[in-house]
Amino acid sequence: MRQDLNIDRNWTLFLDRDGVINHKIEGNYVKCWNEFDFIEGSLKAISNLSKIFNKIIVITNQRGIGKGLFSLEDLTLIHDKMLLEVKNNFGKIDKIYFCPDVSDSSEFRKPNIGMGINAKSDFPEINFKKSIMVGDSTSDMMFGYSLGMNCFLISDSLNKSYETFSSLYEFSEFLINKLKKN
């Protein structure tokens, strides 16, 4: 991890959802709560990270809505239940931003920065230079880098282009240990 990250309570954490908080359904979408499956350790990680970061924001592409595979109401129910589980496990997520658009050219679809701009509008205290993006895809990394964030990849395989962790829990433990040393 970069030595210059002096993280304090003024920092903001941006998280992707699918592949970071919950398991992705390869070639498909999480369309209802019964298909939503927390990745082992992700609830504990969010609890740990809630003690470190001022704000935790989820940024997620949800193209399945635009394709008509599930509705806005379905997504709202998934997110309401996810937020309740996070709260019941002593974590917090301040807000969830999602893009239902199918087109990659949508200003709100990652890697484009529209959802980040909306977050900054809702929370003017966000400083992207004092923000971290954790995601599982190149588009997540491009989104974060475009806004000047520090970015970390969640992946099972080593990726020399990005600082990589196997899970959100591993990232949270690494960060906690790093902060203890400072």
PDB file of C-alpha atoms in Angstrom:
ATOM      1  CA  MET A   1       0.000   0.000   0.000  1.00  0.00           C
ATOM      2  CA  ARG A   2       1.226   3.461  -0.748  1.00  0.00           C
ATOM      3  CA  GLN A   3       3.057   5.016   2.158  1.00  0.00           C
ATOM      4  CA  ASP A   4       1.516   8.438   1.531  1.00  0.00           C
ATOM      5  CA  LEU A   5      -2.024   7.433   2.522  1.00  0.00           C
ATOM      6  CA  ASN A   6      -2.621   9.222   5.795  1.00  0.00           C
ATOM      7  CA  ILE A   7      -6.186   8.042   6.244  1.00  0.00           C
ATOM      8  CA  ASP A   8      -8.285   9.717   8.901  1.00  0.00           C
ATOM      9  CA  ARG A   9     -11.982  10.312   9.568  1.00  0.00           C
ATOM     10  CA  ASN A  10     -12.119  12.864   6.726  1.00  0.00           C
ATOM     11  CA  TRP A  11     -11.637  10.133   4.124  1.00  0.00           C
ATOM     12  CA  THR A  12     -14.397   8.548   2.039  1.00  0.00           C
ATOM     13  CA  LEU A  13     -14.575   4.930   0.925  1.00  0.00           C
ATOM     14  CA  PHE A  14     -16.286   4.075  -2.359  1.00  0.00           C
ATOM     15  CA  LEU A  15     -17.233   0.428  -2.869  1.00  0.00           C
ATOM     16  CA  ASP A  16     -18.469  -1.459  -5.877  1.00  0.00           C
ATOM     17  CA  ARG A  17     -21.259  -3.902  -4.960  1.00  0.00           C
ATOM     18  CA  ASP A  18     -21.214  -7.080  -7.065  1.00  0.00           C
ATOM     19  CA  GLY A  19     -17.924  -8.924  -6.602  1.00  0.00           C
ATOM     20  CA  VAL A  20     -16.916  -6.819  -3.580  1.00  0.00           C
ATOM     21  CA  ILE A  21     -19.825  -6.958  -1.114  1.00  0.00           C
ATOM     22  CA  ASN A  22     -21.797  -9.824  -2.641  1.00  0.00           C
ATOM     23  CA  HIS A  23     -21.035 -12.657  -5.033  1.00  0.00           C
ATOM     24  CA  LYS A  24     -21.470 -11.868  -8.714  1.00  0.00           C
ATOM     25  CA  ILE A  25     -23.689 -14.141 -10.747  1.00  0.00           C
ATOM     26  CA  GLU A  26     -21.508 -14.701 -13.808  1.00  0.00           C
ATOM     27  CA  GLY A  27     -23.361 -13.964 -17.023  1.00  0.00           C
ATOM     28  CA  ASN A  28     -26.430 -12.826 -15.096  1.00  0.00           C
ATOM     29  CA  TYR A  29     -27.614 -10.281 -12.536  1.00  0.00           C
ATOM     30  CA  VAL A  30     -28.672 -10.307  -8.901  1.00  0.00           C
ATOM     31  CA  LYS A  31     -32.369  -9.729  -9.551  1.00  0.00           C
ATOM     32  CA  CYS A  32     -33.895 -10.371  -6.117  1.00  0.00           C
ATOM     33  CA  TRP A  33     -32.880 -10.690  -2.472  1.00  0.00           C
ATOM     34  CA  ASN A  34     -32.830 -14.509  -2.656  1.00  0.00           C
ATOM     35  CA  GLU A  35     -30.022 -14.241  -5.228  1.00  0.00           C
ATOM     36  CA  PHE A  36     -28.011 -11.783  -3.113  1.00  0.00           C
ATOM     37  CA  ASP A  37     -25.209 -13.632  -1.314  1.00  0.00           C
ATOM     38  CA  PHE A  38     -22.747 -11.702   0.861  1.00  0.00           C
ATOM     39  CA  ILE A  39     -19.130 -12.627   0.231  1.00  0.00           C
ATOM     40  CA  GLU A  40     -17.692 -14.232   3.348  1.00  0.00           C
ATOM     41  CA  GLY A  41     -16.227 -11.530   5.579  1.00  0.00           C
ATOM     42  CA  SER A  42     -17.741  -8.585   3.704  1.00  0.00           C
ATOM     43  CA  LEU A  43     -20.119  -7.634   6.525  1.00  0.00           C
ATOM     44  CA  LYS A  44     -17.265  -7.730   9.053  1.00  0.00           C
ATOM     45  CA  ALA A  45     -15.124  -5.722   6.627  1.00  0.00           C
ATOM     46  CA  ILE A  46     -17.769  -3.009   6.294  1.00  0.00           C
ATOM     47  CA  SER A  47     -18.074  -2.918  10.089  1.00  0.00           C
ATOM     48  CA  ASN A  48     -14.287  -2.502  10.390  1.00  0.00           C
ATOM     49  CA  LEU A  49     -14.158   0.130   7.659  1.00  0.00           C
ATOM     50  CA  SER A  50     -17.059   2.069   9.198  1.00  0.00           C
ATOM     51  CA  LYS A  51     -14.771   2.851  12.133  1.00  0.00           C
ATOM     52  CA  ILE A  52     -12.136   4.312   9.804  1.00  0.00           C
ATOM     53  CA  PHE A  53     -13.982   6.266   7.111  1.00  0.00           C
ATOM     54  CA  ASN A  54     -16.275   9.268   7.486  1.00  0.00           C
ATOM     55  CA  LYS A  55     -18.441   8.141   4.580  1.00  0.00           C
ATOM     56  CA  ILE A  56     -18.937   4.811   2.847  1.00  0.00           C
ATOM     57  CA  ILE A  57     -20.580   5.066  -0.561  1.00  0.00           C
ATOM     58  CA  VAL A  58     -21.601   2.195  -2.837  1.00  0.00           C
ATOM     59  CA  ILE A  59     -21.308   2.835  -6.581  1.00  0.00           C
ATOM     60  CA  THR A  60     -22.860   0.104  -8.744  1.00  0.00           C
ATOM     61  CA  ASN A  61     -23.786  -0.436 -12.378  1.00  0.00           C
ATOM     62  CA  GLN A  62     -27.169  -2.190 -12.575  1.00  0.00           C
ATOM     63  CA  ARG A  63     -27.690  -2.711 -16.297  1.00  0.00           C
ATOM     64  CA  GLY A  64     -30.257  -5.466 -15.630  1.00  0.00           C
ATOM     65  CA  ILE A  65     -32.857  -2.777 -14.890  1.00  0.00           C
ATOM     66  CA  GLY A  66     -32.323  -1.178 -18.291  1.00  0.00           C
ATOM     67  CA  LYS A  67     -32.579  -4.602 -19.909  1.00  0.00           C
ATOM     68  CA  GLY A  68     -35.917  -5.196 -18.173  1.00  0.00           C
ATOM     69  CA  LEU A  69     -34.636  -8.199 -16.186  1.00  0.00           C
ATOM     70  CA  PHE A  70     -35.632  -6.677 -12.845  1.00  0.00           C
ATOM     71  CA  SER A  71     -37.281  -3.481 -11.685  1.00  0.00           C
ATOM     72  CA  LEU A  72     -36.253  -0.430  -9.717  1.00  0.00           C
ATOM     73  CA  GLU A  73     -38.513  -1.745  -6.948  1.00  0.00           C
ATOM     74  CA  ASP A  74     -36.593  -5.058  -6.955  1.00  0.00           C
ATOM     75  CA  LEU A  75     -33.287  -3.186  -6.652  1.00  0.00           C
ATOM     76  CA  THR A  76     -34.648  -0.966  -3.872  1.00  0.00           C
ATOM     77  CA  LEU A  77     -35.719  -4.064  -1.925  1.00  0.00           C
ATOM     78  CA  ILE A  78     -32.298  -5.672  -2.385  1.00  0.00           C
ATOM     79  CA  HIS A  79     -30.546  -2.513  -1.206  1.00  0.00           C
ATOM     80  CA  ASP A  80     -32.898  -1.980   1.746  1.00  0.00           C
ATOM     81  CA  LYS A  81     -32.230  -5.527   2.960  1.00  0.00           C
ATOM     82  CA  MET A  82     -28.500  -5.200   2.310  1.00  0.00           C
ATOM     83  CA  LEU A  83     -28.385  -1.961   4.339  1.00  0.00           C
ATOM     84  CA  LEU A  84     -30.289  -3.620   7.188  1.00  0.00           C
ATOM     85  CA  GLU A  85     -27.823  -6.525   7.267  1.00  0.00           C
ATOM     86  CA  VAL A  86     -24.903  -4.083   7.242  1.00  0.00           C
ATOM     87  CA  LYS A  87     -26.462  -2.133  10.134  1.00  0.00           C
ATOM     88  CA  ASN A  88     -27.221  -5.329  12.078  1.00  0.00           C
ATOM     89  CA  ASN A  89     -23.528  -6.203  11.759  1.00  0.00           C
ATOM     90  CA  PHE A  90     -22.408  -2.803  13.121  1.00  0.00           C
ATOM     91  CA  GLY A  91     -21.476  -1.285   9.784  1.00  0.00           C
ATOM     92  CA  LYS A  92     -22.785   1.620   7.771  1.00  0.00           C
ATOM     93  CA  ILE A  93     -23.264   2.596   4.168  1.00  0.00           C
ATOM     94  CA  ASP A  94     -24.141   6.256   3.815  1.00  0.00           C
ATOM     95  CA  LYS A  95     -25.629   6.061   0.334  1.00  0.00           C
ATOM     96  CA  ILE A  96     -25.931   3.774  -2.671  1.00  0.00           C
ATOM     97  CA  TYR A  97     -25.667   5.182  -6.186  1.00  0.00           C
ATOM     98  CA  PHE A  98     -26.613   2.986  -9.114  1.00  0.00           C
ATOM     99  CA  CYS A  99     -26.787   3.294 -12.872  1.00  0.00           C
ATOM    100  CA  PRO A 100     -29.576   1.349 -14.598  1.00  0.00           C
ATOM    101  CA  ASP A 101     -28.485   2.417 -18.080  1.00  0.00           C
ATOM    102  CA  VAL A 102     -27.631  -0.143 -20.748  1.00  0.00           C
ATOM    103  CA  SER A 103     -25.423   2.139 -22.842  1.00  0.00           C
ATOM    104  CA  ASP A 104     -21.730   2.300 -21.982  1.00  0.00           C
ATOM    105  CA  SER A 105     -21.825   5.952 -23.053  1.00  0.00           C
ATOM    106  CA  SER A 106     -24.098   6.925 -20.142  1.00  0.00           C
ATOM    107  CA  GLU A 107     -22.354   9.556 -18.022  1.00  0.00           C
ATOM    108  CA  PHE A 108     -23.426   7.616 -14.918  1.00  0.00           C
ATOM    109  CA  ARG A 109     -22.235   4.160 -15.949  1.00  0.00           C
ATOM    110  CA  LYS A 110     -18.781   3.268 -14.641  1.00  0.00           C
ATOM    111  CA  PRO A 111     -16.105   3.915 -15.720  1.00  0.00           C
ATOM    112  CA  ASN A 112     -17.737   7.298 -16.382  1.00  0.00           C
ATOM    113  CA  ILE A 113     -17.802   9.536 -13.326  1.00  0.00           C
ATOM    114  CA  GLY A 114     -21.445  10.656 -13.060  1.00  0.00           C
ATOM    115  CA  MET A 115     -22.206   8.668  -9.903  1.00  0.00           C
ATOM    116  CA  GLY A 116     -19.111  10.118  -8.240  1.00  0.00           C
ATOM    117  CA  ILE A 117     -20.162  13.657  -9.166  1.00  0.00           C
ATOM    118  CA  ASN A 118     -23.610  12.955  -7.691  1.00  0.00           C
ATOM    119  CA  ALA A 119     -22.005  11.724  -4.469  1.00  0.00           C
ATOM    120  CA  LYS A 120     -19.899  14.902  -4.239  1.00  0.00           C
ATOM    121  CA  SER A 121     -23.047  16.979  -4.819  1.00  0.00           C
ATOM    122  CA  ASP A 122     -24.881  15.149  -2.015  1.00  0.00           C
ATOM    123  CA  PHE A 123     -21.854  15.180   0.306  1.00  0.00           C
ATOM    124  CA  PRO A 124     -19.823  18.339  -0.480  1.00  0.00           C
ATOM    125  CA  GLU A 125     -17.231  17.392   2.138  1.00  0.00           C
ATOM    126  CA  ILE A 126     -16.018  14.523  -0.073  1.00  0.00           C
ATOM    127  CA  ASN A 127     -12.483  15.144  -1.302  1.00  0.00           C
ATOM    128  CA  PHE A 128     -11.662  12.648  -4.054  1.00  0.00           C
ATOM    129  CA  LYS A 129      -7.948  12.945  -3.240  1.00  0.00           C
ATOM    130  CA  LYS A 130      -8.885  11.673   0.231  1.00  0.00           C
ATOM    131  CA  SER A 131     -11.010   8.849  -1.118  1.00  0.00           C
ATOM    132  CA  ILE A 132     -10.473   5.184  -1.864  1.00  0.00           C
ATOM    133  CA  MET A 133     -12.271   3.138  -4.513  1.00  0.00           C
ATOM    134  CA  VAL A 134     -12.444  -0.618  -3.973  1.00  0.00           C
ATOM    135  CA  GLY A 135     -13.773  -2.612  -6.899  1.00  0.00           C
ATOM    136  CA  ASP A 136     -13.359  -5.841  -8.796  1.00  0.00           C
ATOM    137  CA  SER A 137     -13.099  -4.575 -12.368  1.00  0.00           C
ATOM    138  CA  THR A 138     -11.029  -2.348 -14.602  1.00  0.00           C
ATOM    139  CA  SER A 139     -14.041  -0.027 -14.973  1.00  0.00           C
ATOM    140  CA  ASP A 140     -14.090   0.425 -11.178  1.00  0.00           C
ATOM    141  CA  MET A 141     -10.399   1.333 -11.215  1.00  0.00           C
ATOM    142  CA  MET A 142     -10.858   3.717 -14.168  1.00  0.00           C
ATOM    143  CA  PHE A 143     -13.794   5.383 -12.369  1.00  0.00           C
ATOM    144  CA  GLY A 144     -11.705   5.965  -9.259  1.00  0.00           C
ATOM    145  CA  TYR A 145      -8.572   7.101 -11.074  1.00  0.00           C
ATOM    146  CA  SER A 146     -10.589   9.532 -13.227  1.00  0.00           C
ATOM    147  CA  LEU A 147     -11.706  11.276 -10.039  1.00  0.00           C
ATOM    148  CA  GLY A 148      -8.233  11.227  -8.467  1.00  0.00           C
ATOM    149  CA  MET A 149      -8.970   8.481  -5.930  1.00  0.00           C
ATOM    150  CA  ASN A 150      -6.646   5.839  -4.562  1.00  0.00           C
ATOM    151  CA  CYS A 151      -7.827   2.514  -6.013  1.00  0.00           C
ATOM    152  CA  PHE A 152      -7.635  -1.099  -4.873  1.00  0.00           C
ATOM    153  CA  LEU A 153      -8.734  -4.163  -6.807  1.00  0.00           C
ATOM    154  CA  ILE A 154     -10.510  -7.183  -5.352  1.00  0.00           C
ATOM    155  CA  SER A 155      -9.412 -10.217  -7.343  1.00  0.00           C
ATOM    156  CA  ASP A 156      -8.396 -13.838  -6.864  1.00  0.00           C
ATOM    157  CA  SER A 157      -5.543 -13.399  -9.314  1.00  0.00           C
ATOM    158  CA  LEU A 158      -2.494 -11.197  -9.065  1.00  0.00           C
ATOM    159  CA  ASN A 159      -2.796  -8.075 -11.186  1.00  0.00           C
ATOM    160  CA  LYS A 160       0.422  -6.090 -11.429  1.00  0.00           C
ATOM    161  CA  SER A 161      -1.442  -3.034 -12.723  1.00  0.00           C
ATOM    162  CA  TYR A 162      -3.310  -2.519  -9.437  1.00  0.00           C
ATOM    163  CA  GLU A 163      -2.845  -3.026  -5.735  1.00  0.00           C
ATOM    164  CA  THR A 164      -4.849  -6.210  -5.258  1.00  0.00           C
ATOM    165  CA  PHE A 165      -6.547  -7.987  -2.363  1.00  0.00           C
ATOM    166  CA  SER A 166      -8.445 -11.276  -2.438  1.00  0.00           C
ATOM    167  CA  SER A 167     -11.462  -9.839  -0.597  1.00  0.00           C
ATOM    168  CA  LEU A 168     -12.875  -6.741   1.028  1.00  0.00           C
ATOM    169  CA  TYR A 169     -12.146  -8.387   4.374  1.00  0.00           C
ATOM    170  CA  GLU A 170      -8.468  -8.834   3.483  1.00  0.00           C
ATOM    171  CA  PHE A 171      -8.334  -5.164   2.415  1.00  0.00           C
ATOM    172  CA  SER A 172      -9.940  -4.068   5.713  1.00  0.00           C
ATOM    173  CA  GLU A 173      -7.504  -6.130   7.807  1.00  0.00           C
ATOM    174  CA  PHE A 174      -4.529  -4.814   5.853  1.00  0.00           C
ATOM    175  CA  LEU A 175      -5.737  -1.240   6.301  1.00  0.00           C
ATOM    176  CA  ILE A 176      -6.343  -1.708  10.037  1.00  0.00           C
ATOM    177  CA  ASN A 177      -2.838  -3.138  10.497  1.00  0.00           C
ATOM    178  CA  LYS A 178      -1.338  -0.325   8.416  1.00  0.00           C
ATOM    179  CA  LEU A 179      -3.101   2.323  10.500  1.00  0.00           C
ATOM    180  CA  LYS A 180      -1.966   0.683  13.757  1.00  0.00           C
ATOM    181  CA  LYS A 181       1.648   1.071  12.632  1.00  0.00           C
ATOM    182  CA  ASN A 182       1.249   4.794  11.898  1.00  0.00           C
TER     183      ASN A 182
END
